[in-house]
PDB file of N, CA and C in Angstrom:
ATOM      1  N   UNK S  13     -21.726  20.830 -19.111  1.00  0.00           N
ATOM      2  CA  UNK S  13     -22.536  20.119 -19.094  1.00  0.00           C
ATOM      3  C   UNK S  13     -23.553  19.982 -18.390  1.00  0.00           C
ATOM      4  N   UNK S  14     -24.900  19.542 -18.537  1.00  0.00           N
ATOM      5  CA  UNK S  14     -26.098  19.672 -17.849  1.00  0.00           C
ATOM      6  C   UNK S  14     -26.190  18.804 -16.346  1.00  0.00           C
ATOM      7  N   UNK S  15     -26.920  19.456 -15.714  1.00  0.00           N
ATOM      8  CA  UNK S  15     -26.795  18.774 -14.455  1.00  0.00           C
ATOM      9  C   UNK S  15     -27.443  17.489 -14.240  1.00  0.00           C
ATOM     10  N   UNK S  16     -28.129  17.049 -15.345  1.00  0.00           N
ATOM     11  CA  UNK S  16     -28.177  15.558 -15.498  1.00  0.00           C
ATOM     12  C   UNK S  16     -27.569  14.873 -16.071  1.00  0.00           C
ATOM     13  N   UNK S  17     -26.394  15.401 -16.283  1.00  0.00           N
ATOM     14  CA  UNK S  17     -25.460  14.676 -17.349  1.00  0.00           C
ATOM     15  C   UNK S  17     -25.088  13.161 -16.862  1.00  0.00           C
ATOM     16  N   UNK S  18     -24.976  12.909 -15.652  1.00  0.00           N
ATOM     17  CA  UNK S  18     -24.590  11.654 -15.040  1.00  0.00           C
ATOM     18  C   UNK S  18     -25.652  10.698 -15.371  1.00  0.00           C
ATOM     19  N   UNK S  19     -26.832  10.988 -15.510  1.00  0.00           N
ATOM     20  CA  UNK S  19     -28.241  10.300 -15.616  1.00  0.00           C
ATOM     21  C   UNK S  19     -28.371  10.145 -17.281  1.00  0.00           C
ATOM     22  N   UNK S  20     -27.700  10.885 -18.129  1.00  0.00           N
ATOM     23  CA  UNK S  20     -28.415  10.983 -19.181  1.00  0.00           C
ATOM     24  C   UNK S  20     -28.435   9.688 -19.933  1.00  0.00           C
ATOM     25  N   UNK S  21     -27.478   8.917 -20.063  1.00  0.00           N
ATOM     26  CA  UNK S  21     -27.713   7.312 -20.704  1.00  0.00           C
ATOM     27  C   UNK S  21     -28.844   6.594 -19.758  1.00  0.00           C
ATOM     28  N   UNK S  22     -29.214   6.585 -18.573  1.00  0.00           N
ATOM     29  CA  UNK S  22     -30.193   6.141 -18.028  1.00  0.00           C
ATOM     30  C   UNK S  22     -31.463   6.677 -18.568  1.00  0.00           C
ATOM     31  N   UNK S  23     -31.511   7.953 -18.875  1.00  0.00           N
ATOM     32  CA  UNK S  23     -32.759   8.694 -19.196  1.00  0.00           C
ATOM     33  C   UNK S  23     -33.109   8.235 -20.725  1.00  0.00           C
ATOM     34  N   UNK S  24     -32.056   8.158 -21.485  1.00  0.00           N
ATOM     35  CA  UNK S  24     -32.119   7.623 -22.934  1.00  0.00           C
ATOM     36  C   UNK S  24     -32.417   6.269 -23.247  1.00  0.00           C
ATOM     37  N   UNK S  25     -31.996   5.381 -22.461  1.00  0.00           N
ATOM     38  CA  UNK S  25     -32.414   4.155 -22.252  1.00  0.00           C
ATOM     39  C   UNK S  25     -33.908   3.908 -21.924  1.00  0.00           C
ATOM     40  N   UNK S  26     -34.394   4.598 -20.672  1.00  0.00           N
ATOM     41  CA  UNK S  26     -35.909   4.306 -20.446  1.00  0.00           C
ATOM     42  C   UNK S  26     -36.679   5.118 -21.425  1.00  0.00           C
ATOM     43  N   UNK S  27     -36.349   5.889 -21.941  1.00  0.00           N
ATOM     44  CA  UNK S  27     -37.136   6.642 -23.487  1.00  0.00           C
ATOM     45  C   UNK S  27     -37.172   5.630 -24.021  1.00  0.00           C
ATOM     46  N   UNK S  28     -36.273   5.390 -24.661  1.00  0.00           N
ATOM     47  CA  UNK S  28     -35.938   3.888 -25.818  1.00  0.00           C
ATOM     48  C   UNK S  28     -37.153   2.867 -25.274  1.00  0.00           C
ATOM     49  N   UNK S  29     -36.866   2.657 -23.865  1.00  0.00           N
ATOM     50  CA  UNK S  29     -37.726   1.277 -23.728  1.00  0.00           C
ATOM     51  C   UNK S  29     -39.205   1.408 -23.401  1.00  0.00           C
ATOM     52  N   UNK S  30     -39.495   2.864 -23.368  1.00  0.00           N
ATOM     53  CA  UNK S  30     -40.580   3.287 -22.865  1.00  0.00           C
ATOM     54  C   UNK S  30     -41.458   3.339 -24.522  1.00  0.00           C
ATOM     55  N   UNK S  31     -40.852   3.945 -25.357  1.00  0.00           N
ATOM     56  CA  UNK S  31     -41.197   3.877 -26.903  1.00  0.00           C
ATOM     57  C   UNK S  31     -41.454   2.266 -27.612  1.00  0.00           C
ATOM     58  N   UNK S  32     -40.493   1.668 -27.242  1.00  0.00           N
ATOM     59  CA  UNK S  32     -40.584   0.523 -27.549  1.00  0.00           C
ATOM     60  C   UNK S  32     -41.660  -0.570 -27.268  1.00  0.00           C
ATOM     61  N   UNK S  33     -42.300  -0.365 -25.644  1.00  0.00           N
ATOM     62  CA  UNK S  33     -43.477  -1.168 -25.194  1.00  0.00           C
ATOM     63  C   UNK S  33     -44.600  -0.478 -25.738  1.00  0.00           C
ATOM     64  N   UNK S  34     -44.451   1.075 -26.146  1.00  0.00           N
ATOM     65  CA  UNK S  34     -45.680   1.438 -26.621  1.00  0.00           C
ATOM     66  C   UNK S  34     -46.085   1.075 -27.679  1.00  0.00           C
ATOM     67  N   UNK S  35     -45.242   0.720 -28.870  1.00  0.00           N
ATOM     68  CA  UNK S  35     -45.309  -0.064 -30.091  1.00  0.00           C
ATOM     69  C   UNK S  35     -45.428  -1.295 -30.095  1.00  0.00           C
ATOM     70  N   UNK S  36     -44.884  -1.996 -28.998  1.00  0.00           N
ATOM     71  CA  UNK S  36     -45.083  -3.300 -28.928  1.00  0.00           C
ATOM     72  C   UNK S  36     -46.566  -3.828 -28.628  1.00  0.00           C
ATOM     73  N   UNK S  37     -47.123  -2.839 -27.351  1.00  0.00           N
ATOM     74  CA  UNK S  37     -48.625  -3.029 -27.166  1.00  0.00           C
ATOM     75  C   UNK S  37     -49.652  -2.748 -28.117  1.00  0.00           C
ATOM     76  N   UNK S  38     -48.872  -1.993 -29.158  1.00  0.00           N
ATOM     77  CA  UNK S  38     -50.041  -1.682 -30.092  1.00  0.00           C
ATOM     78  C   UNK S  38     -50.381  -2.423 -31.173  1.00  0.00           C
ATOM     79  N   UNK S  39     -49.226  -3.518 -31.147  1.00  0.00           N
ATOM     80  CA  UNK S  39     -49.264  -4.233 -32.504  1.00  0.00           C
ATOM     81  C   UNK S  39     -50.090  -5.809 -32.187  1.00  0.00           C
ATOM     82  N   UNK S  40     -50.600  -6.223 -31.312  1.00  0.00           N
ATOM     83  CA  UNK S  40     -51.435  -7.341 -30.862  1.00  0.00           C
ATOM     84  C   UNK S  40     -52.553  -6.710 -29.988  1.00  0.00           C
ATOM     85  N   UNK S  41     -53.526  -7.571 -30.074  1.00  0.00           N
ATOM     86  CA  UNK S  41     -55.022  -7.305 -29.205  1.00  0.00           C
ATOM     87  C   UNK S  41     -56.278  -6.361 -30.073  1.00  0.00           C
ATOM     88  N   UNK S  42     -56.070  -6.074 -31.171  1.00  0.00           N
ATOM     89  CA  UNK S  42     -57.307  -5.292 -31.651  1.00  0.00           C
ATOM     90  C   UNK S  42     -57.258  -5.685 -32.830  1.00  0.00           C
ATOM     91  N   UNK S  43     -58.242  -5.460 -33.709  1.00  0.00           N
ATOM     92  CA  UNK S  43     -58.866  -5.767 -34.859  1.00  0.00           C
ATOM     93  C   UNK S  43     -58.062  -4.880 -36.023  1.00  0.00           C
ATOM     94  N   UNK S  44     -58.165  -5.199 -37.277  1.00  0.00           N
ATOM     95  CA  UNK S  44     -57.428  -4.055 -38.151  1.00  0.00           C
ATOM     96  C   UNK S  44     -58.116  -2.782 -38.135  1.00  0.00           C
ATOM     97  N   UNK S  45     -57.211  -1.549 -38.095  1.00  0.00           N
ATOM     98  CA  UNK S  45     -57.734  -0.345 -38.041  1.00  0.00           C
ATOM     99  C   UNK S  45     -58.085   0.383 -39.266  1.00  0.00           C
ATOM    100  N   UNK S  46     -57.089   0.848 -39.696  1.00  0.00           N
ATOM    101  CA  UNK S  46     -57.319   1.828 -40.847  1.00  0.00           C
ATOM    102  C   UNK S  46     -57.117   1.015 -42.258  1.00  0.00           C
ATOM    103  N   UNK S  47     -57.275   1.479 -43.542  1.00  0.00           N
ATOM    104  CA  UNK S  47     -57.356   1.011 -44.764  1.00  0.00           C
ATOM    105  C   UNK S  47     -56.023   0.478 -45.091  1.00  0.00           C
ATOM    106  N   UNK S  48     -54.919   0.854 -44.747  1.00  0.00           N
ATOM    107  CA  UNK S  48     -53.924   0.350 -45.002  1.00  0.00           C
ATOM    108  C   UNK S  48     -53.470  -1.437 -44.173  1.00  0.00           C
ATOM    109  N   UNK S  49     -54.220  -0.862 -42.793  1.00  0.00           N
ATOM    110  CA  UNK S  49     -53.849  -2.161 -42.205  1.00  0.00           C
ATOM    111  C   UNK S  49     -54.711  -3.303 -42.614  1.00  0.00           C
ATOM    112  N   UNK S  50     -56.055  -2.916 -43.098  1.00  0.00           N
ATOM    113  CA  UNK S  50     -56.776  -3.911 -43.484  1.00  0.00           C
ATOM    114  C   UNK S  50     -56.462  -4.416 -45.166  1.00  0.00           C
ATOM    115  N   UNK S  51     -55.893  -3.343 -45.973  1.00  0.00           N
ATOM    116  CA  UNK S  51     -55.406  -4.003 -46.881  1.00  0.00           C
ATOM    117  C   UNK S  51     -54.006  -4.968 -46.928  1.00  0.00           C
ATOM    118  N   UNK S  52     -53.251  -4.645 -45.879  1.00  0.00           N
ATOM    119  CA  UNK S  52     -52.104  -5.484 -45.754  1.00  0.00           C
ATOM    120  C   UNK S  52     -52.514  -6.889 -45.321  1.00  0.00           C
ATOM    121  N   UNK S  53     -53.741  -6.770 -44.289  1.00  0.00           N
ATOM    122  CA  UNK S  53     -54.206  -8.009 -43.970  1.00  0.00           C
ATOM    123  C   UNK S  53     -54.834  -8.896 -44.913  1.00  0.00           C
ATOM    124  N   UNK S  54     -55.268  -8.290 -45.501  1.00  0.00           N
ATOM    125  CA  UNK S  54     -56.093  -9.012 -47.036  1.00  0.00           C
ATOM    126  C   UNK S  54     -55.113  -9.618 -47.742  1.00  0.00           C
ATOM    127  N   UNK S  55     -54.187  -8.684 -48.061  1.00  0.00           N
ATOM    128  CA  UNK S  55     -53.477  -9.349 -48.927  1.00  0.00           C
ATOM    129  C   UNK S  55     -52.538 -10.562 -48.283  1.00  0.00           C
ATOM    130  N   UNK S  56     -52.225 -10.410 -47.007  1.00  0.00           N
ATOM    131  CA  UNK S  56     -51.487 -11.424 -46.434  1.00  0.00           C
ATOM    132  C   UNK S  56     -52.171 -12.846 -46.317  1.00  0.00           C
ATOM    133  N   UNK S  57     -53.364 -12.521 -45.928  1.00  0.00           N
ATOM    134  CA  UNK S  57     -54.330 -13.548 -45.802  1.00  0.00           C
ATOM    135  C   UNK S  57     -54.450 -14.309 -47.004  1.00  0.00           C
ATOM    136  N   UNK S  58     -54.386 -13.802 -48.438  1.00  0.00           N
ATOM    137  CA  UNK S  58     -54.759 -14.288 -49.681  1.00  0.00           C
ATOM    138  C   UNK S  58     -53.650 -14.917 -50.088  1.00  0.00           C
ATOM    139  N   UNK S  59     -52.163 -14.572 -49.602  1.00  0.00           N
ATOM    140  CA  UNK S  59     -51.205 -15.304 -49.621  1.00  0.00           C
ATOM    141  C   UNK S  59     -50.732 -16.551 -48.817  1.00  0.00           C
ATOM    142  N   UNK S  60     -51.223 -16.737 -47.542  1.00  0.00           N
ATOM    143  CA  UNK S  60     -51.143 -17.640 -46.852  1.00  0.00           C
ATOM    144  C   UNK S  60     -52.388 -18.605 -47.309  1.00  0.00           C
ATOM    145  N   UNK S  61     -53.497 -18.160 -47.693  1.00  0.00           N
ATOM    146  CA  UNK S  61     -54.495 -19.138 -48.173  1.00  0.00           C
ATOM    147  C   UNK S  61     -53.973 -20.000 -49.331  1.00  0.00           C
ATOM    148  N   UNK S  62     -53.624 -18.937 -50.554  1.00  0.00           N
ATOM    149  CA  UNK S  62     -53.287 -19.637 -51.886  1.00  0.00           C
ATOM    150  C   UNK S  62     -51.954 -19.962 -52.014  1.00  0.00           C
ATOM    151  N   UNK S  63     -50.940 -19.554 -51.110  1.00  0.00           N
ATOM    152  CA  UNK S  63     -49.732 -19.979 -51.298  1.00  0.00           C
ATOM    153  C   UNK S  63     -48.828 -19.174 -52.819  1.00  0.00           C
ATOM    154  N   UNK S  64     -49.682 -18.505 -53.446  1.00  0.00           N
ATOM    155  CA  UNK S  64     -48.729 -17.539 -54.403  1.00  0.00           C
ATOM    156  C   UNK S  64     -48.316 -16.167 -53.691  1.00  0.00           C
ATOM    157  N   UNK S  65     -46.608 -16.493 -53.490  1.00  0.00           N
ATOM    158  CA  UNK S  65     -45.892 -15.502 -53.006  1.00  0.00           C
ATOM    159  C   UNK S  65     -45.494 -14.474 -53.972  1.00  0.00           C
ATOM    160  N   UNK S  66     -45.961 -14.671 -55.117  1.00  0.00           N
ATOM    161  CA  UNK S  66     -45.279 -13.557 -56.235  1.00  0.00           C
ATOM    162  C   UNK S  66     -46.361 -12.616 -56.796  1.00  0.00           C
ATOM    163  N   UNK S  67     -47.605 -12.893 -56.770  1.00  0.00           N
ATOM    164  CA  UNK S  67     -48.652 -12.079 -57.235  1.00  0.00           C
ATOM    165  C   UNK S  67     -49.959 -12.035 -56.251  1.00  0.00           C
ATOM    166  N   UNK S  68     -49.564 -10.829 -55.167  1.00  0.00           N
ATOM    167  CA  UNK S  68     -50.839 -10.946 -54.358  1.00  0.00           C
ATOM    168  C   UNK S  68     -52.103 -10.456 -54.744  1.00  0.00           C
ATOM    169  N   UNK S  69     -53.193 -10.845 -54.076  1.00  0.00           N
ATOM    170  CA  UNK S  69     -54.542 -10.809 -54.877  1.00  0.00           C
ATOM    171  C   UNK S  69     -55.593  -9.900 -53.358  1.00  0.00           C
ATOM    172  N   UNK S  70     -56.268  -9.101 -53.702  1.00  0.00           N
ATOM    173  CA  UNK S  70     -57.100  -8.658 -53.000  1.00  0.00           C
ATOM    174  C   UNK S  70     -58.534  -8.779 -53.545  1.00  0.00           C
ATOM    175  N   UNK S  71     -59.514  -9.306 -52.822  1.00  0.00           N
ATOM    176  CA  UNK S  71     -60.585  -9.610 -53.502  1.00  0.00           C
ATOM    177  C   UNK S  71     -60.664 -10.070 -54.801  1.00  0.00           C
ATOM    178  N   UNK S  72     -59.780 -10.992 -55.057  1.00  0.00           N
ATOM    179  CA  UNK S  72     -59.858 -12.153 -56.173  1.00  0.00           C
ATOM    180  C   UNK S  72     -58.927 -11.144 -57.615  1.00  0.00           C
ATOM    181  N   UNK S  73     -58.461  -9.945 -57.185  1.00  0.00           N
ATOM    182  CA  UNK S  73     -57.859  -9.145 -58.198  1.00  0.00           C
ATOM    183  C   UNK S  73     -56.562  -9.166 -57.840  1.00  0.00           C
ATOM    184  N   UNK S  74     -55.493  -8.930 -58.804  1.00  0.00           N
ATOM    185  CA  UNK S  74     -54.365  -8.989 -58.684  1.00  0.00           C
ATOM    186  C   UNK S  74     -54.032  -7.324 -58.314  1.00  0.00           C
ATOM    187  N   UNK S  75     -53.064  -7.300 -56.947  1.00  0.00           N
ATOM    188  CA  UNK S  75     -52.640  -6.070 -56.368  1.00  0.00           C
ATOM    189  C   UNK S  75     -51.172  -5.888 -56.379  1.00  0.00           C
ATOM    190  N   UNK S  76     -51.067  -5.162 -57.547  1.00  0.00           N
ATOM    191  CA  UNK S  76     -49.230  -4.615 -57.697  1.00  0.00           C
ATOM    192  C   UNK S  76     -49.041  -3.378 -57.332  1.00  0.00           C
ATOM    193  N   UNK S  77     -49.800  -2.478 -56.530  1.00  0.00           N
ATOM    194  CA  UNK S  77     -49.403  -1.110 -56.081  1.00  0.00           C
ATOM    195  C   UNK S  77     -48.186  -1.279 -55.112  1.00  0.00           C
ATOM    196  N   UNK S  78     -48.027  -2.251 -54.532  1.00  0.00           N
ATOM    197  CA  UNK S  78     -46.865  -2.029 -53.919  1.00  0.00           C
ATOM    198  C   UNK S  78     -45.870  -3.386 -53.767  1.00  0.00           C
ATOM    199  N   UNK S  79     -44.681  -3.509 -53.246  1.00  0.00           N
ATOM    200  CA  UNK S  79     -43.858  -4.820 -53.718  1.00  0.00           C
ATOM    201  C   UNK S  79     -44.461  -5.651 -52.635  1.00  0.00           C
ATOM    202  N   UNK S  80     -44.351  -6.948 -53.065  1.00  0.00           N
ATOM    203  CA  UNK S  80     -44.895  -8.245 -51.984  1.00  0.00           C
ATOM    204  C   UNK S  80     -44.353  -8.328 -50.968  1.00  0.00           C
ATOM    205  N   UNK S  81     -43.096  -7.786 -50.421  1.00  0.00           N
ATOM    206  CA  UNK S  81     -42.441  -8.200 -49.469  1.00  0.00           C
ATOM    207  C   UNK S  81     -43.164  -7.987 -47.833  1.00  0.00           C
ATOM    208  N   UNK S  82     -43.764  -6.964 -47.504  1.00  0.00           N
ATOM    209  CA  UNK S  82     -44.829  -7.059 -46.481  1.00  0.00           C
ATOM    210  C   UNK S  82     -45.941  -7.995 -46.476  1.00  0.00           C
ATOM    211  N   UNK S  83     -46.788  -8.189 -47.426  1.00  0.00           N
ATOM    212  CA  UNK S  83     -47.641  -9.355 -47.219  1.00  0.00           C
ATOM    213  C   UNK S  83     -46.789 -10.666 -47.368  1.00  0.00           C
ATOM    214  N   UNK S  84     -45.791 -11.108 -48.079  1.00  0.00           N
ATOM    215  CA  UNK S  84     -45.316 -11.999 -48.066  1.00  0.00           C
ATOM    216  C   UNK S  84     -44.803 -12.547 -46.660  1.00  0.00           C
ATOM    217  N   UNK S  85     -44.196 -11.611 -46.065  1.00  0.00           N
ATOM    218  CA  UNK S  85     -43.876 -11.912 -44.595  1.00  0.00           C
ATOM    219  C   UNK S  85     -44.769 -12.131 -43.952  1.00  0.00           C
ATOM    220  N   UNK S  86     -45.581 -11.502 -43.808  1.00  0.00           N
ATOM    221  CA  UNK S  86     -46.993 -11.336 -42.731  1.00  0.00           C
ATOM    222  C   UNK S  86     -47.790 -12.732 -43.145  1.00  0.00           C
ATOM    223  N   UNK S  87     -47.885 -13.185 -44.480  1.00  0.00           N
ATOM    224  CA  UNK S  87     -48.380 -14.422 -44.731  1.00  0.00           C
ATOM    225  C   UNK S  87     -47.567 -15.654 -43.664  1.00  0.00           C
ATOM    226  N   UNK S  88     -46.238 -15.320 -44.002  1.00  0.00           N
ATOM    227  CA  UNK S  88     -45.292 -16.337 -43.381  1.00  0.00           C
ATOM    228  C   UNK S  88     -45.733 -16.380 -41.747  1.00  0.00           C
ATOM    229  N   UNK S  89     -45.804 -15.220 -41.315  1.00  0.00           N
ATOM    230  CA  UNK S  89     -46.102 -15.253 -39.642  1.00  0.00           C
ATOM    231  C   UNK S  89     -47.362 -15.807 -39.434  1.00  0.00           C
ATOM    232  N   UNK S  90     -48.565 -15.496 -40.362  1.00  0.00           N
ATOM    233  CA  UNK S  90     -49.812 -16.084 -39.900  1.00  0.00           C
ATOM    234  C   UNK S  90     -49.892 -17.837 -40.076  1.00  0.00           C
ATOM    235  N   UNK S  91     -48.924 -18.008 -40.989  1.00  0.00           N
ATOM    236  CA  UNK S  91     -48.828 -19.679 -40.805  1.00  0.00           C
ATOM    237  C   UNK S  91     -48.363 -20.024 -39.597  1.00  0.00           C
ATOM    238  N   UNK S  92     -47.256 -19.587 -39.052  1.00  0.00           N
ATOM    239  CA  UNK S  92     -46.408 -19.643 -38.231  1.00  0.00           C
ATOM    240  C   UNK S  92     -47.218 -19.879 -36.999  1.00  0.00           C
ATOM    241  N   UNK S  93     -47.673 -18.724 -36.828  1.00  0.00           N
ATOM    242  CA  UNK S  93     -48.094 -18.168 -35.455  1.00  0.00           C
ATOM    243  C   UNK S  93     -49.850 -18.067 -35.289  1.00  0.00           C
ATOM    244  N   UNK S  94     -50.513 -18.700 -36.324  1.00  0.00           N
ATOM    245  CA  UNK S  94     -52.145 -18.391 -36.200  1.00  0.00           C
ATOM    246  C   UNK S  94     -52.598 -19.245 -34.857  1.00  0.00           C
ATOM    247  N   UNK S  95     -52.261 -20.528 -35.112  1.00  0.00           N
ATOM    248  CA  UNK S  95     -52.948 -21.053 -33.674  1.00  0.00           C
ATOM    249  C   UNK S  95     -52.703 -20.153 -31.909  1.00  0.00           C
ATOM    250  N   UNK S  96     -51.779 -19.758 -31.704  1.00  0.00           N
ATOM    251  CA  UNK S  96     -52.206 -18.980 -30.696  1.00  0.00           C
ATOM    252  C   UNK S  96     -52.469 -17.645 -30.674  1.00  0.00           C
ATOM    253  N   UNK S  97     -52.072 -17.009 -32.035  1.00  0.00           N
ATOM    254  CA  UNK S  97     -52.427 -15.531 -32.162  1.00  0.00           C
ATOM    255  C   UNK S  97     -53.626 -15.594 -33.309  1.00  0.00           C
ATOM    256  N   UNK S  98     -54.304 -14.568 -33.269  1.00  0.00           N
ATOM    257  CA  UNK S  98     -55.280 -14.337 -34.458  1.00  0.00           C
ATOM    258  C   UNK S  98     -54.370 -13.978 -35.654  1.00  0.00           C
ATOM    259  N   UNK S  99     -54.936 -14.304 -36.490  1.00  0.00           N
ATOM    260  CA  UNK S  99     -54.015 -14.194 -37.900  1.00  0.00           C
ATOM    261  C   UNK S  99     -53.926 -12.459 -38.296  1.00  0.00           C
ATOM    262  N   UNK S 100     -54.838 -11.630 -37.651  1.00  0.00           N
ATOM    263  CA  UNK S 100     -54.134 -10.044 -37.951  1.00  0.00           C
ATOM    264  C   UNK S 100     -53.230  -9.733 -36.958  1.00  0.00           C
ATOM    265  N   UNK S 101     -53.255 -10.480 -35.996  1.00  0.00           N
ATOM    266  CA  UNK S 101     -52.066  -9.862 -35.083  1.00  0.00           C
ATOM    267  C   UNK S 101     -50.956 -10.726 -35.355  1.00  0.00           C
ATOM    268  N   UNK S 102     -50.811 -11.954 -35.729  1.00  0.00           N
ATOM    269  CA  UNK S 102     -49.688 -12.542 -36.494  1.00  0.00           C
ATOM    270  C   UNK S 102     -49.258 -11.843 -37.495  1.00  0.00           C
ATOM    271  N   UNK S 103     -50.156 -11.273 -38.419  1.00  0.00           N
ATOM    272  CA  UNK S 103     -49.617 -10.512 -39.513  1.00  0.00           C
ATOM    273  C   UNK S 103     -49.040  -8.836 -39.033  1.00  0.00           C
ATOM    274  N   UNK S 104     -49.527  -8.499 -38.096  1.00  0.00           N
ATOM    275  CA  UNK S 104     -49.322  -7.178 -37.660  1.00  0.00           C
ATOM    276  C   UNK S 104     -47.793  -7.091 -37.129  1.00  0.00           C
ATOM    277  N   UNK S 105     -47.415  -8.268 -36.413  1.00  0.00           N
ATOM    278  CA  UNK S 105     -46.034  -8.463 -35.775  1.00  0.00           C
ATOM    279  C   UNK S 105     -44.996  -8.052 -36.382  1.00  0.00           C
ATOM    280  N   UNK S 106     -45.399  -8.679 -38.002  1.00  0.00           N
ATOM    281  CA  UNK S 106     -44.174  -8.639 -39.068  1.00  0.00           C
ATOM    282  C   UNK S 106     -43.988  -7.077 -38.914  1.00  0.00           C
ATOM    283  N   UNK S 107     -44.861  -6.119 -38.928  1.00  0.00           N
ATOM    284  CA  UNK S 107     -44.400  -4.676 -39.052  1.00  0.00           C
ATOM    285  C   UNK S 107     -43.727  -4.436 -37.868  1.00  0.00           C
ATOM    286  N   UNK S 108     -43.703  -4.649 -36.822  1.00  0.00           N
ATOM    287  CA  UNK S 108     -42.992  -4.617 -35.718  1.00  0.00           C
ATOM    288  C   UNK S 108     -41.470  -5.099 -35.838  1.00  0.00           C
ATOM    289  N   UNK S 109     -41.331  -6.045 -36.217  1.00  0.00           N
ATOM    290  CA  UNK S 109     -40.404  -6.701 -36.532  1.00  0.00           C
ATOM    291  C   UNK S 109     -39.263  -5.903 -37.640  1.00  0.00           C
ATOM    292  N   UNK S 110     -40.101  -5.661 -38.943  1.00  0.00           N
ATOM    293  CA  UNK S 110     -39.563  -4.980 -39.488  1.00  0.00           C
ATOM    294  C   UNK S 110     -39.186  -3.813 -39.486  1.00  0.00           C
ATOM    295  N   UNK S 111     -39.735  -2.844 -38.517  1.00  0.00           N
ATOM    296  CA  UNK S 111     -39.551  -1.489 -37.764  1.00  0.00           C
ATOM    297  C   UNK S 111     -38.463  -1.723 -37.014  1.00  0.00           C
ATOM    298  N   UNK S 112     -38.288  -2.910 -36.139  1.00  0.00           N
ATOM    299  CA  UNK S 112     -37.027  -2.890 -35.685  1.00  0.00           C
ATOM    300  C   UNK S 112     -35.863  -2.717 -35.835  1.00  0.00           C
ATOM    301  N   UNK S 113     -35.908  -3.700 -37.129  1.00  0.00           N
ATOM    302  CA  UNK S 113     -34.988  -4.093 -38.162  1.00  0.00           C
ATOM    303  C   UNK S 113     -34.187  -2.823 -38.806  1.00  0.00           C
ATOM    304  N   UNK S 114     -35.071  -1.915 -39.068  1.00  0.00           N
ATOM    305  CA  UNK S 114     -35.024  -0.600 -39.565  1.00  0.00           C
ATOM    306  C   UNK S 114     -34.119   0.203 -38.954  1.00  0.00           C
ATOM    307  N   UNK S 115     -34.674   0.410 -37.760  1.00  0.00           N
ATOM    308  CA  UNK S 115     -34.112   1.147 -36.560  1.00  0.00           C
ATOM    309  C   UNK S 115     -32.596   0.614 -36.449  1.00  0.00           C
TER     310      UNK S 115
END
């Protein structure tokens, strides 16, 4: 057993909390960054405005390259959280929640 064996659980919990805080701080407070972030937000924004959860559109064109789970849940977050949060922050929170569910 290593000399830090008695502190191993505390170190692992600290690392997990640090990684969680790093991810959580990156979810809100900035504009959409990369192409995928802006594309997902555009799809979610369109779904939130039009209310069509079956076929998302981007710039007026049907966008069927990916399943609509992420844009649909992001649209629900936009509708629920937009007054206190910016729409792109509300949509980005869904990515964090889905990541936490997967892990």
